[in-house]
Coordinates of C-alpha atoms and ligand atoms in Angstrom, one line a residue:
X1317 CA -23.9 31.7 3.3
X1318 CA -22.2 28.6 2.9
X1319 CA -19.9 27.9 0.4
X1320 CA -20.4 25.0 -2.0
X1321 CA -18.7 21.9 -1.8
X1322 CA -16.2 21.8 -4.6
X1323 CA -16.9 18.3 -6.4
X1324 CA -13.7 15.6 -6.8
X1325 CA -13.9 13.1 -9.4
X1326 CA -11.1 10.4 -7.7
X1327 CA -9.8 7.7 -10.0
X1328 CA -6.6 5.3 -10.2
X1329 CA -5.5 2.6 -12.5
X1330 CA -4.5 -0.2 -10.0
X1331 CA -8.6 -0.6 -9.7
X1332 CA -11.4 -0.3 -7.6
X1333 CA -9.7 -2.7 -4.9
X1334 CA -6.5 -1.2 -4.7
X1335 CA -6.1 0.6 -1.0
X1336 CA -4.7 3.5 -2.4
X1337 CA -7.7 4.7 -4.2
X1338 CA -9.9 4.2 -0.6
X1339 CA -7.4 6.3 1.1
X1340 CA -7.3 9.2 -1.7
X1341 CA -11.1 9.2 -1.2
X1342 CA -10.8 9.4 2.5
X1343 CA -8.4 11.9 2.5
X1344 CA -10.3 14.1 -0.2
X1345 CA -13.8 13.8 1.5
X1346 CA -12.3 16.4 4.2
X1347 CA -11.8 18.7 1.2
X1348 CA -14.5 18.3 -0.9
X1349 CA -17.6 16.2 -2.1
X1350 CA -16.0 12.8 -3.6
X1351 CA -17.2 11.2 -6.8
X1352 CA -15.4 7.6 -7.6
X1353 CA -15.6 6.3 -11.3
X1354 CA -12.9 3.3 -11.6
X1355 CA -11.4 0.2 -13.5
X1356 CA -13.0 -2.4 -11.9
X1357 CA -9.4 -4.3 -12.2
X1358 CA -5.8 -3.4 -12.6
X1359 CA -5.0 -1.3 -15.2
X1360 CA -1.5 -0.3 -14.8
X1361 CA 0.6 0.7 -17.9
X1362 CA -2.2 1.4 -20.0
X1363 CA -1.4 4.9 -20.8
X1364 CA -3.8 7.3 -22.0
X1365 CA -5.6 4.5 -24.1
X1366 CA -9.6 4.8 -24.2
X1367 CA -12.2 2.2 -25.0
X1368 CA -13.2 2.3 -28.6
X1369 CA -14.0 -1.2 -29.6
X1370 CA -16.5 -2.6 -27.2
X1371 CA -18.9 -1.2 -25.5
X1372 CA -18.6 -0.3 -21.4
X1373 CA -20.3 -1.7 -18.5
X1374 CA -20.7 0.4 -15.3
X1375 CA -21.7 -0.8 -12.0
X1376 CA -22.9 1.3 -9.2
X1377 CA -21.0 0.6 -5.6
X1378 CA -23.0 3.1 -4.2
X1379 CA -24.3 7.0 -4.9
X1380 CA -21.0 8.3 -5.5
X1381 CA -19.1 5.2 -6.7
X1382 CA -18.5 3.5 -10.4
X1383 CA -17.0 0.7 -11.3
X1384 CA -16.3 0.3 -15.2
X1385 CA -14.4 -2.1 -17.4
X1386 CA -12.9 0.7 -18.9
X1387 CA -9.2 2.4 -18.9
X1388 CA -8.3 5.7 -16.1
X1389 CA -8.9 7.5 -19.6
X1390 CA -12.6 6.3 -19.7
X1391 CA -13.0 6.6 -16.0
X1392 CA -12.5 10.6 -16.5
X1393 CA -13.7 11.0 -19.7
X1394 CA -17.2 9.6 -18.0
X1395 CA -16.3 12.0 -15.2
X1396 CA -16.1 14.9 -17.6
X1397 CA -18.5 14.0 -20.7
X1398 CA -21.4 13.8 -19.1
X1399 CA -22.4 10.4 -17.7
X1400 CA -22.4 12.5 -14.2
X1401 CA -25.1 14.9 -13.8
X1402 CA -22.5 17.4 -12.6
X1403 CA -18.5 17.7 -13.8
X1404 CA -15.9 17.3 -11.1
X1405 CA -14.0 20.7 -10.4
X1406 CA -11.0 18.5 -9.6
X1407 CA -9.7 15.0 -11.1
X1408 CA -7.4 13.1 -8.4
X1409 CA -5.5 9.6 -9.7
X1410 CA -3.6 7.4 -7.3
X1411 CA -2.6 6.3 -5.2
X1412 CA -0.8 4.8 -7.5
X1413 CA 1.1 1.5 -5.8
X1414 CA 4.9 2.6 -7.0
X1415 CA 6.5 5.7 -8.5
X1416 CA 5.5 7.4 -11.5
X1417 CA 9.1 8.8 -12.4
X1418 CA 10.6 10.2 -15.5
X1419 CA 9.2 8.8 -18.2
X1420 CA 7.4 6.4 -16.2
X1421 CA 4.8 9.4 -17.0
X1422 CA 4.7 8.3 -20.4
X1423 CA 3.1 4.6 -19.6
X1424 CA 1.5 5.3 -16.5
X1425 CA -2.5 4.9 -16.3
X1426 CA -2.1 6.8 -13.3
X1427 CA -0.9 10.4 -14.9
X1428 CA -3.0 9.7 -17.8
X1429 CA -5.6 10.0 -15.7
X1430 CA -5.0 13.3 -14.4
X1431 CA -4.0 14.3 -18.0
X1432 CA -7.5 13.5 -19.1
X1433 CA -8.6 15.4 -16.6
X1434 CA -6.8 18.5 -17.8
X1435 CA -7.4 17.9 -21.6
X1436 CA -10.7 19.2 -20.1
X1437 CA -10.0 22.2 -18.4
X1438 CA -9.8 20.9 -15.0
X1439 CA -7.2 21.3 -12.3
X1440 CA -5.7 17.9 -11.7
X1441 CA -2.9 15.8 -10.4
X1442 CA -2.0 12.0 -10.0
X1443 CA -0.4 10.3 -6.9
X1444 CA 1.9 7.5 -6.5
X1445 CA 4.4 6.3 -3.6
X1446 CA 7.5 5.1 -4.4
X1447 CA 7.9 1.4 -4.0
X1448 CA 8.7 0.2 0.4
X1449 CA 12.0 -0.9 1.2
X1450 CA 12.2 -5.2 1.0
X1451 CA 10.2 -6.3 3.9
X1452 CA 8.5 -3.5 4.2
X1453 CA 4.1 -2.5 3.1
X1454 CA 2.9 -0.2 1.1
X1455 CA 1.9 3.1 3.6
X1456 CA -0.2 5.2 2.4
X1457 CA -1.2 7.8 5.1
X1458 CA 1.3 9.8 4.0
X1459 CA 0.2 10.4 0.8
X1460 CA -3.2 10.8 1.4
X1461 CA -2.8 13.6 3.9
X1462 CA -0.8 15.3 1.4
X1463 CA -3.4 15.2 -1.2
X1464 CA -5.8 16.6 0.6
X1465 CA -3.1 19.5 1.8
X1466 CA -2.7 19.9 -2.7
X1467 CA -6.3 19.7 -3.0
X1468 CA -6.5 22.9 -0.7
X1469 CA -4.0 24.8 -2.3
X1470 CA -5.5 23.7 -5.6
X1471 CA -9.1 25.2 -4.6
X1472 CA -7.1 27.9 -3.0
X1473 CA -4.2 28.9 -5.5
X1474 CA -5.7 27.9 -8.8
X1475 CA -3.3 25.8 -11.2
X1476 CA -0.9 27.5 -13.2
X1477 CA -2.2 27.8 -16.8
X1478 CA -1.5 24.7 -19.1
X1479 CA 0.0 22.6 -16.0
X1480 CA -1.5 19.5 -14.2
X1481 CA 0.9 18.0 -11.4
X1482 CA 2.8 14.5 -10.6
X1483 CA 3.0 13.4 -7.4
X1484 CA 5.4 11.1 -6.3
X1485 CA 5.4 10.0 -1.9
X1486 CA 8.2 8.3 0.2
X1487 CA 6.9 5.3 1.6
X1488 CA 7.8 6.5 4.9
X1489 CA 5.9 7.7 8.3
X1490 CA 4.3 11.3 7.8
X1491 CA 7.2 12.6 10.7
X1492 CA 10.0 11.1 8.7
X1493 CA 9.1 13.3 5.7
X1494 CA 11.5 16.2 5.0
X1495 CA 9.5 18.2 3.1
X1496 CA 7.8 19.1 -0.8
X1497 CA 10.3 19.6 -3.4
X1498 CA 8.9 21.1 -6.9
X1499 CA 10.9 18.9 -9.7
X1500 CA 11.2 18.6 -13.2
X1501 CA 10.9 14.7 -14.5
X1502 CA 14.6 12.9 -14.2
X1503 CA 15.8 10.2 -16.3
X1504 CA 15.0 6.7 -15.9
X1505 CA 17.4 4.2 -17.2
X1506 CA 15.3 1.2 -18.2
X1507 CA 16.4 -1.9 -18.5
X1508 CA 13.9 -4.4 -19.9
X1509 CA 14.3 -7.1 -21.9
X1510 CA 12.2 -9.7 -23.8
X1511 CA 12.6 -12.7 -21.8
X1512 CA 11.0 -16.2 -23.6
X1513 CA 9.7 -18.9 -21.9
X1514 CA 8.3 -22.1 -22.9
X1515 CA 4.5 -23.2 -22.1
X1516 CA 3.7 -26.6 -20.7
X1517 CA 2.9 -27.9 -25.0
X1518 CA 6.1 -26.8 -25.6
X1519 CA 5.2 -23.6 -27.1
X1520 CA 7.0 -20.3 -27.4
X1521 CA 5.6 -17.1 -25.1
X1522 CA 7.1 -13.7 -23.3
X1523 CA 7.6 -11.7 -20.9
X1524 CA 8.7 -8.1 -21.0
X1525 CA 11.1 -7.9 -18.1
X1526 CA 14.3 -7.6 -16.9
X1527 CA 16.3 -5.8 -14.0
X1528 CA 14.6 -2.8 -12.2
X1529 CA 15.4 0.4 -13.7
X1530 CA 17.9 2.9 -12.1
X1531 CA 17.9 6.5 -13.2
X1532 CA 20.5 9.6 -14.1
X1533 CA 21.4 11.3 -11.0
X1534 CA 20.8 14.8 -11.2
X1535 CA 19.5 17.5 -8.6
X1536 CA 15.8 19.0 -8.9
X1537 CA 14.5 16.0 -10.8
X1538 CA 11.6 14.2 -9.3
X1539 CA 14.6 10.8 -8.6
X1540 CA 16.5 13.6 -6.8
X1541 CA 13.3 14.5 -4.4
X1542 CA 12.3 11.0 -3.5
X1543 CA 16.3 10.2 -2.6
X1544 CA 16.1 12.7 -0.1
X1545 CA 13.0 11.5 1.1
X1546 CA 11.2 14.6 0.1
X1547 CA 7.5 14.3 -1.5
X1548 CA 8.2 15.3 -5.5
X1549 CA 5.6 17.8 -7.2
X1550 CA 6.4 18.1 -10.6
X1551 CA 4.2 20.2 -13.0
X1552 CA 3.4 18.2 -16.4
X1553 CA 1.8 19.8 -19.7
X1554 CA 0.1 19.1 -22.7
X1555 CA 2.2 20.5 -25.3
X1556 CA 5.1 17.8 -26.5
X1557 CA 6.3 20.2 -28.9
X1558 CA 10.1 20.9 -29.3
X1559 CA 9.8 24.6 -30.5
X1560 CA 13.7 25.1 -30.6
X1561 CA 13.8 22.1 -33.4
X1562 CA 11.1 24.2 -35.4
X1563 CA 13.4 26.3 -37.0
X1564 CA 16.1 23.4 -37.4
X1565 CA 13.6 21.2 -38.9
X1566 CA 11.9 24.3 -41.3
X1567 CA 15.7 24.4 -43.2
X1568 CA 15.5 20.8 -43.7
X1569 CA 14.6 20.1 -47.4
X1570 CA 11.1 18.2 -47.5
X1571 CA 10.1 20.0 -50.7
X1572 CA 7.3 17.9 -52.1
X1573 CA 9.0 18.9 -55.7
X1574 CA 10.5 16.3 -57.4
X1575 CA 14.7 15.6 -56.7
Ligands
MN534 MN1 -0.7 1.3 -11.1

């Protein structure tokens, strides 16, 4: 008998038009059957935000393919809460058009995405390549034939418990790859600033911007991977909490009694 088709819900947050989310698909259709439900425009650096205040439109591309003006967050928590007939066994996000680094994690629509994915029990991952060299294009055959490579071992391995997984590709050519690297997430430096502008009445508005952030350099951080032009895998969690401040914090004296 054959076996089932495992179902992929495939999602990004640079939007429906974004190449990288077309190549993920590609990839992923060798793997399994491919379910698209995405922000119809960029939505980059939206975090894990969902839509609360307005209500959401969805448009139908075709059988398997959504577009919504919702957030990555919405795009799975449609995926996954029932507005498809059946749930994905797999959430895929990417591939995200620059790295998802450090605590890039933290504001990226892209991770959130696969984080949503796993708030609900499901295996996931998000993909991003790290930004070309100047004069160079985005690539990103690379990256798609190693998704679908993780997707098998996904199916195959099963994810460790409590763990989805950040991707991050070398914009190079598949043969100039030197390999997977399992990571923890480095440090980025950032080094934004609030930069004001004036508007044509003469009126006061901003930017957030500022130089391109560097990071700490340290070995078997996701930075460290992508240096050595090796493709970063770096397992991510749910659970922020700090357990060895638990008992630091319990001697602290925040009795509700009166000083
Ligand atoms: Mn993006």
């Amino acid at each position: 008998m054959q076996k089932k088709k495992p179902r992929i819900l495939v999602t990004n947050d640079d939007g429906i038009h974004s190449p990288g989310i077309a190549a993920l698909a590609e990839a992923l259709r060798e793997v399994g059957e491919v379910w698209i439900i995405a922000p119809d425009r960029e939505r980059s650096a939206v975090s894990h935000s969902f839509t609360m205040n307005h209500p959401i439109r969805v448009h139908n591309l075709d059988e398997r393919t959504f577009i919504m003006d919702g957030t990555p967050a919405d795009c799975v928590m449609f995926g996954t809460r029932g507005f498809l007939e059946n749930p994905p066994d797999l959430v895929a996000s990417g591939i995200n058009r620059g790295p998802n680094l450090g605590m890039d994690t933290v504001y990226s629509g892209t991770v959130a995405a696969a984080h949503e994915g796993h708030l609900h029990g499901l295996p996931a991952f998000a993909i991003s390549m790290n930004v070309p060299a100047q004069g160079e294009a985005y690539r990103f055959d690379g990256a798609a034939k190693f998704a679908k490579i993780l997707a098998q071992a996904i199916f195959s391995r099963h994810m460790p418990d409590g763990t989805f997984l950040n991707v991050n590709v070398p914009n190079l050519p598949w043969e100039q790859l030197r390999g997977v690297a399992v990571t923890r997430l480095g440090q980025r430096i950032y080094r934004d600033k609030i930069i004001k502008r004036m508007d044509p009445q003469g009126k006061e508005y901003y930017w957030i911007g500022g130089d391109s952030p560097t990071w700490v350099k340290a070995e078997g951080t996701d930075f460290h991977a992508l240096e050595e032009n090796k493709i970063s895998v770096t397992p991510l969690g749910q659970d922020f909490t700090q357990f060895h401040a638990i008992t630091e914090l319990d001697r602290w004296d925040l009795s509700l009694d009166e000083k």
